[in-house]
PDB file of C-alpha atoms in Angstrom:
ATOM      1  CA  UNK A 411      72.021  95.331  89.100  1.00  0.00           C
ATOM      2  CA  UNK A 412      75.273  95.053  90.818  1.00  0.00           C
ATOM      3  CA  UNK A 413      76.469  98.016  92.613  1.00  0.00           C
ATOM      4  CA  UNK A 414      80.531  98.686  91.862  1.00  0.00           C
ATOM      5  CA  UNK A 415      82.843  98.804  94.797  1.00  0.00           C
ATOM      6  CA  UNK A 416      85.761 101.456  94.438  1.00  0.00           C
ATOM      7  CA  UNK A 417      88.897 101.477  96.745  1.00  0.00           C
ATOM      8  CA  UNK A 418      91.437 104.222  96.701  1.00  0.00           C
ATOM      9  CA  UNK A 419      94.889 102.976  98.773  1.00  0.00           C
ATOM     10  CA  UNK A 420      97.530 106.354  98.250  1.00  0.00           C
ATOM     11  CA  UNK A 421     101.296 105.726  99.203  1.00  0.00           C
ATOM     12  CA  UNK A 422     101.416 101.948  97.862  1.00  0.00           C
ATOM     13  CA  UNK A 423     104.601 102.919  95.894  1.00  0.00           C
ATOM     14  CA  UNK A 424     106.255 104.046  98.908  1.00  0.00           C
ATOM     15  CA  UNK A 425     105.349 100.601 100.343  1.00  0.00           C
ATOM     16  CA  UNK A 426     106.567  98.742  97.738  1.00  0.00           C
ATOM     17  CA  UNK A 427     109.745 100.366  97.402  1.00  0.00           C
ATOM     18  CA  UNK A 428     110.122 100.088 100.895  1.00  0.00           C
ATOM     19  CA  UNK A 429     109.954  95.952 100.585  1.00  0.00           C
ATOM     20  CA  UNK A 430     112.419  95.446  98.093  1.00  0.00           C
ATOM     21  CA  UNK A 431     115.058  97.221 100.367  1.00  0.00           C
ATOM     22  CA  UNK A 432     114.367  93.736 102.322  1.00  0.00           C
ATOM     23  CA  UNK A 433     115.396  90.318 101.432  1.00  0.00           C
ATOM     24  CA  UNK A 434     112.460  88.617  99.815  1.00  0.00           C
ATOM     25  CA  UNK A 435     112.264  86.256 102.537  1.00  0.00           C
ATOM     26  CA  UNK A 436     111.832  88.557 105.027  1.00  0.00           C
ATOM     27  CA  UNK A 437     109.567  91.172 102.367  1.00  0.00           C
ATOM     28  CA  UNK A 438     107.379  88.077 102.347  1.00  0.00           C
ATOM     29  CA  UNK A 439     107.003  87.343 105.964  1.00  0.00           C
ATOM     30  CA  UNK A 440     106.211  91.474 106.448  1.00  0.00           C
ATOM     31  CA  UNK A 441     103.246  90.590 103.857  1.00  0.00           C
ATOM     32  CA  UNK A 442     101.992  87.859 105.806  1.00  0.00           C
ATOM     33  CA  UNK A 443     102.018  89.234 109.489  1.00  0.00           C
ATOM     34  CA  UNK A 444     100.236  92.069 107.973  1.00  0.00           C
ATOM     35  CA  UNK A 445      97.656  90.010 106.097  1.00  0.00           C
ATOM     36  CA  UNK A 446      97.326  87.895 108.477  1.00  0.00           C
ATOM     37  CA  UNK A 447      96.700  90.651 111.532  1.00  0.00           C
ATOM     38  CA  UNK A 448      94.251  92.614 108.727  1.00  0.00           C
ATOM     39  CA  UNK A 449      92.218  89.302 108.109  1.00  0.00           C
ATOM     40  CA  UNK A 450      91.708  88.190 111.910  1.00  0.00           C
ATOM     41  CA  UNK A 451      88.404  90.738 112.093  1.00  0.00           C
ATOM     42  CA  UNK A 452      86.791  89.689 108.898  1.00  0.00           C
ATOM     43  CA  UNK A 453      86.790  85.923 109.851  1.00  0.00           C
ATOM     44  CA  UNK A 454      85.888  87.209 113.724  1.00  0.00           C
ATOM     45  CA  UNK A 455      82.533  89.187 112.272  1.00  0.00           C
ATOM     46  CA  UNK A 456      82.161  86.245 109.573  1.00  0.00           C
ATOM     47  CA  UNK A 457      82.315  83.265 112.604  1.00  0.00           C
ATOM     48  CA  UNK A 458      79.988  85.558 114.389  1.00  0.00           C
ATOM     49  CA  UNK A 459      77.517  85.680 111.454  1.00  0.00           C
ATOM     50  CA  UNK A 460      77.368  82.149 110.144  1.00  0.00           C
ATOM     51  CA  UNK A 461      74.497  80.128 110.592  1.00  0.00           C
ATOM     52  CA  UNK A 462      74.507  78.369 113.951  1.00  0.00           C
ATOM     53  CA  UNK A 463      72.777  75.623 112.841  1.00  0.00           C
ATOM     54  CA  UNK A 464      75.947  74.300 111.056  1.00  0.00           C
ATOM     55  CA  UNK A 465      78.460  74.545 114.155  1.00  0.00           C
ATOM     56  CA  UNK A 466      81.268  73.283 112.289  1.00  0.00           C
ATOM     57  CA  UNK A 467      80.658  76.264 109.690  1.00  0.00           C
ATOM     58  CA  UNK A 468      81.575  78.899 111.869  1.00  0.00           C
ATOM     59  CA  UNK A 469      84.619  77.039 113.706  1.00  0.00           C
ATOM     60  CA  UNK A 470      86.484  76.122 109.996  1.00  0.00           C
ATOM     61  CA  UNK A 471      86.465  79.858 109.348  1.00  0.00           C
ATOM     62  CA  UNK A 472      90.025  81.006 109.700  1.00  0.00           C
ATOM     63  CA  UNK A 473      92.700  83.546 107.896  1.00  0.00           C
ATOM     64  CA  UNK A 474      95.619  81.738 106.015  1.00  0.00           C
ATOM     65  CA  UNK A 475      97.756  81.524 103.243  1.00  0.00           C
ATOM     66  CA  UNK A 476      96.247  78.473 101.940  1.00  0.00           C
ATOM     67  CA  UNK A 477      93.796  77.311 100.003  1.00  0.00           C
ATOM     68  CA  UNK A 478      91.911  73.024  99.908  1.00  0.00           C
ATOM     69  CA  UNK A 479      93.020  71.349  96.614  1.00  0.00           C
ATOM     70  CA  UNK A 480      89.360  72.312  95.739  1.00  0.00           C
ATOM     71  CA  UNK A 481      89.748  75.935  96.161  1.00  0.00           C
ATOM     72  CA  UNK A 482      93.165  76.734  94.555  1.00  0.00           C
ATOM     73  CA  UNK A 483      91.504  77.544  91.090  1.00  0.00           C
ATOM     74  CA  UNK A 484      91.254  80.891  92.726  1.00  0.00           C
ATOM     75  CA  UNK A 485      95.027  81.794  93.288  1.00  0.00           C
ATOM     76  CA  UNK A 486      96.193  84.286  92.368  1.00  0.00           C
ATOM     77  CA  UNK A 487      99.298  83.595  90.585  1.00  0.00           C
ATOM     78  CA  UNK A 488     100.821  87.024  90.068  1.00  0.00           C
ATOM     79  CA  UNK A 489     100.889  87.948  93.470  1.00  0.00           C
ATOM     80  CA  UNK A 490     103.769  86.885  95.718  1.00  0.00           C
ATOM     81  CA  UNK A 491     101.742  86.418  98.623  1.00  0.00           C
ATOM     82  CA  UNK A 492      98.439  85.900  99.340  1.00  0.00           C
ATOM     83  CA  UNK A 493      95.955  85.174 102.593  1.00  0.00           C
ATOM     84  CA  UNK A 494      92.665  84.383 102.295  1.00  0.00           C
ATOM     85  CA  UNK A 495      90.094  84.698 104.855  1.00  0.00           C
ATOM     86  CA  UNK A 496      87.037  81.902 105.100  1.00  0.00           C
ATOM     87  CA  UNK A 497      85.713  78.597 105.944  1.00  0.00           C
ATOM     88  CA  UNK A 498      87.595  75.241 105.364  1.00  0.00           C
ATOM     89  CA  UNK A 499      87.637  72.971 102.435  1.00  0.00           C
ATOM     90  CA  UNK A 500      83.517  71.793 102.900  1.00  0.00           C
ATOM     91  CA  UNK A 501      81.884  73.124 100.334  1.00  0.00           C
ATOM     92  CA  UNK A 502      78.654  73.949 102.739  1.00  0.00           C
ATOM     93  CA  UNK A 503      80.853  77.567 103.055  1.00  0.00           C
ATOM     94  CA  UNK A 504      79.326  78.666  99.465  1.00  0.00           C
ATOM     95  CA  UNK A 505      76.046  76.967  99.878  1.00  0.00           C
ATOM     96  CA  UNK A 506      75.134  78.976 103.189  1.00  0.00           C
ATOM     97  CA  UNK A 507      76.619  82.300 101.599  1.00  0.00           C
ATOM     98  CA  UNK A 508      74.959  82.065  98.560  1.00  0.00           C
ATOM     99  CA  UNK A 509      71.973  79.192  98.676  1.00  0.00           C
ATOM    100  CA  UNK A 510      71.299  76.133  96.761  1.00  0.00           C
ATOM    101  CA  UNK A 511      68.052  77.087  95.513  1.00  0.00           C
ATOM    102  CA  UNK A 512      64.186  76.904  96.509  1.00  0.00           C
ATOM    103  CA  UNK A 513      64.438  75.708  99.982  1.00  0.00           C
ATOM    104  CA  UNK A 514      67.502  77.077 101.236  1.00  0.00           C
ATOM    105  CA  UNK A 515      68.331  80.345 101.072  1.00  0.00           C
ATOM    106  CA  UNK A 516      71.526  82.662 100.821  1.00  0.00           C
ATOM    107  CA  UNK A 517      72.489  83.236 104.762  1.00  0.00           C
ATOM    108  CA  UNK A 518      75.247  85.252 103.825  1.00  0.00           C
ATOM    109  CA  UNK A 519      78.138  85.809 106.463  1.00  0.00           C
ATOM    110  CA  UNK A 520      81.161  86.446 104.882  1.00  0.00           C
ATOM    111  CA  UNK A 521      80.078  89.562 102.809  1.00  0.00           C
ATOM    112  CA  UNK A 522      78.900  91.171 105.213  1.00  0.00           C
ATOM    113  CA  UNK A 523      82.004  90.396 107.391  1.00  0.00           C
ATOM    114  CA  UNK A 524      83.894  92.278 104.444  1.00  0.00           C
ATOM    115  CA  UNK A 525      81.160  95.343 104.650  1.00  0.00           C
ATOM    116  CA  UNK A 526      81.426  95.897 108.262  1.00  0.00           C
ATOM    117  CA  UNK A 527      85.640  95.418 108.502  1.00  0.00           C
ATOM    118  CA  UNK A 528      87.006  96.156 104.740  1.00  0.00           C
ATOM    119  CA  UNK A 529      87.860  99.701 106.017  1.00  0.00           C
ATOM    120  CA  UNK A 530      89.679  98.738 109.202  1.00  0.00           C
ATOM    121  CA  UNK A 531      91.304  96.006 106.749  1.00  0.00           C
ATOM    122  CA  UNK A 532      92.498  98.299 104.518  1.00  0.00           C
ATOM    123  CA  UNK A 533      93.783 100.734 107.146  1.00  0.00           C
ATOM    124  CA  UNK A 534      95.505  97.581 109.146  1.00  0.00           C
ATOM    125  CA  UNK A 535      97.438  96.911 105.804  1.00  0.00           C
ATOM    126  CA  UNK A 536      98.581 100.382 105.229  1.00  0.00           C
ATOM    127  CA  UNK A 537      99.598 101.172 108.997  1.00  0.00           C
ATOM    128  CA  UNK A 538     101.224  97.795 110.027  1.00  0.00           C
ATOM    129  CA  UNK A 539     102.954  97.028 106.878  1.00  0.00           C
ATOM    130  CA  UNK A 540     105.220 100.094 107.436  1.00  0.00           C
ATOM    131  CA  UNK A 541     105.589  98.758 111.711  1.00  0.00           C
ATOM    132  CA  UNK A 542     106.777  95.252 109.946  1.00  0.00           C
ATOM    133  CA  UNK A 543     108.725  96.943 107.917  1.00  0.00           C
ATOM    134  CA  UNK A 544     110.912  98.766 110.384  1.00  0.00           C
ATOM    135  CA  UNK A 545     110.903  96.097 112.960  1.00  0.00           C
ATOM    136  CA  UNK A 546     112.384  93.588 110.408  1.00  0.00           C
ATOM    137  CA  UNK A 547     114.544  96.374 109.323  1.00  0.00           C
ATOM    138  CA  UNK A 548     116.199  97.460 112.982  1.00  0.00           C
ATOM    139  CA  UNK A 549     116.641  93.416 113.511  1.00  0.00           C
ATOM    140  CA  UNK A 550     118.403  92.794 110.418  1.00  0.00           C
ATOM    141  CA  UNK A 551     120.589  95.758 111.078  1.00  0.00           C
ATOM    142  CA  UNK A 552     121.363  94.375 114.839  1.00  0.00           C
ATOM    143  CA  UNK A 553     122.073  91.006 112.909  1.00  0.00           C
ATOM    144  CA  UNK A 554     124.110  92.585 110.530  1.00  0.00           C
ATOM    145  CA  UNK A 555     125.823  94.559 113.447  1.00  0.00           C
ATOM    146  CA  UNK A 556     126.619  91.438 115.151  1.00  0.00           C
ATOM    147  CA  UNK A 557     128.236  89.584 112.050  1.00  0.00           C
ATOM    148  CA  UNK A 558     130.639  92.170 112.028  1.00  0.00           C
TER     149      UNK A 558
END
C-alpha cells in the first residue's frame, strides 16, 4: 500500500497577496526564477542517480517550463505558471523510473531526487519568492522614479 505524503507551506497568502501588487508580467517572471532556482537540485540529485548505462538519460534531465508535445497531457491548466523538473521528450525517462516489466527493472532516479531535495525545494520557494519579490519591486520603483 501506498504511503500518503503530507506538506504543510504557512504564509502562502501573504505570498500571494504580495504578487498581485506586481504586474503579472513581472508576478510571473518572480514564479519562474524561483521555480526554476528550487528545481536545479532535484534534476542535480536525479542526473546523479540515473542509470549510467543510458548516458543520454542523465544529460536530457533539466528544469523548465516546458513540456514535449508528448508530455503536455500533464499541464496543469489552472496554474499560471508551471516548471517541471525531468528528462527530455524520450520516453526511456519512465521506462528506467518505473520498468517495462520482467527483464528490466524500475531504476528509479527521479523519486528519490524528490525524497532527498523536496524539503530544501520547498524552503527555496518560500525564502526566494519573497527576495524576487522585493528585487522586482525596488527596480520597478527606480523605473517608475525615472519616468517621472
Amino acid at each position: 500500500m501506498a504511503k500518503g505524503v503530507t506538506v504543510k507551506v504557512e504564509g502562502l497568502k501573504e505570498l500571494e497577496a504580495a504578487l498581485k501588487q506586481l504586474p503579472q508580467a513581472n508576478a510571473k517572471a518572480v514564479l519562474r526564477r524561483t521555480l526554476k532556482e528550487a528545481g536545479e537540485p532535484i534534476a542535480r540529485t536525479a542526473r546523479a542517480l540515473a542509470p549510467k548505462r543510458e548516458l543520454y538519460l542523465s544529460e536530457s534531465i533539466d528544469v523548465s517550463p516546458k513540456l514535449s508535445s508528448r508530455q503536455t497531457t500533464i499541464r496543469h491548466k489552472e496554474s499560471p505558471v508551471e516548471m517541471y523538473v525531468g528528462p527530455g521528450p524520450d520516453p526511456a525517462g519512465h521506462l528506467q523510473e518505473f520498468g517495462s516489466g520482467p527483464g528490466h527493472h524500475a531504476q528509479p532516479f527521479m523519486r528519490p531526487a524528490w525524497d532527498q531535495n523536496k524539503d530544501k525545494a520547498l524552503e527555496t520557494i518560500a525564502n526566494l519568492t519573497w527576495v524576487e519579490i522585493e528585487k522586482t519591486a525596488a527596480r520597478l520603483a527606480k523605473k517608475a522614479a525615472k519616468g517621472k
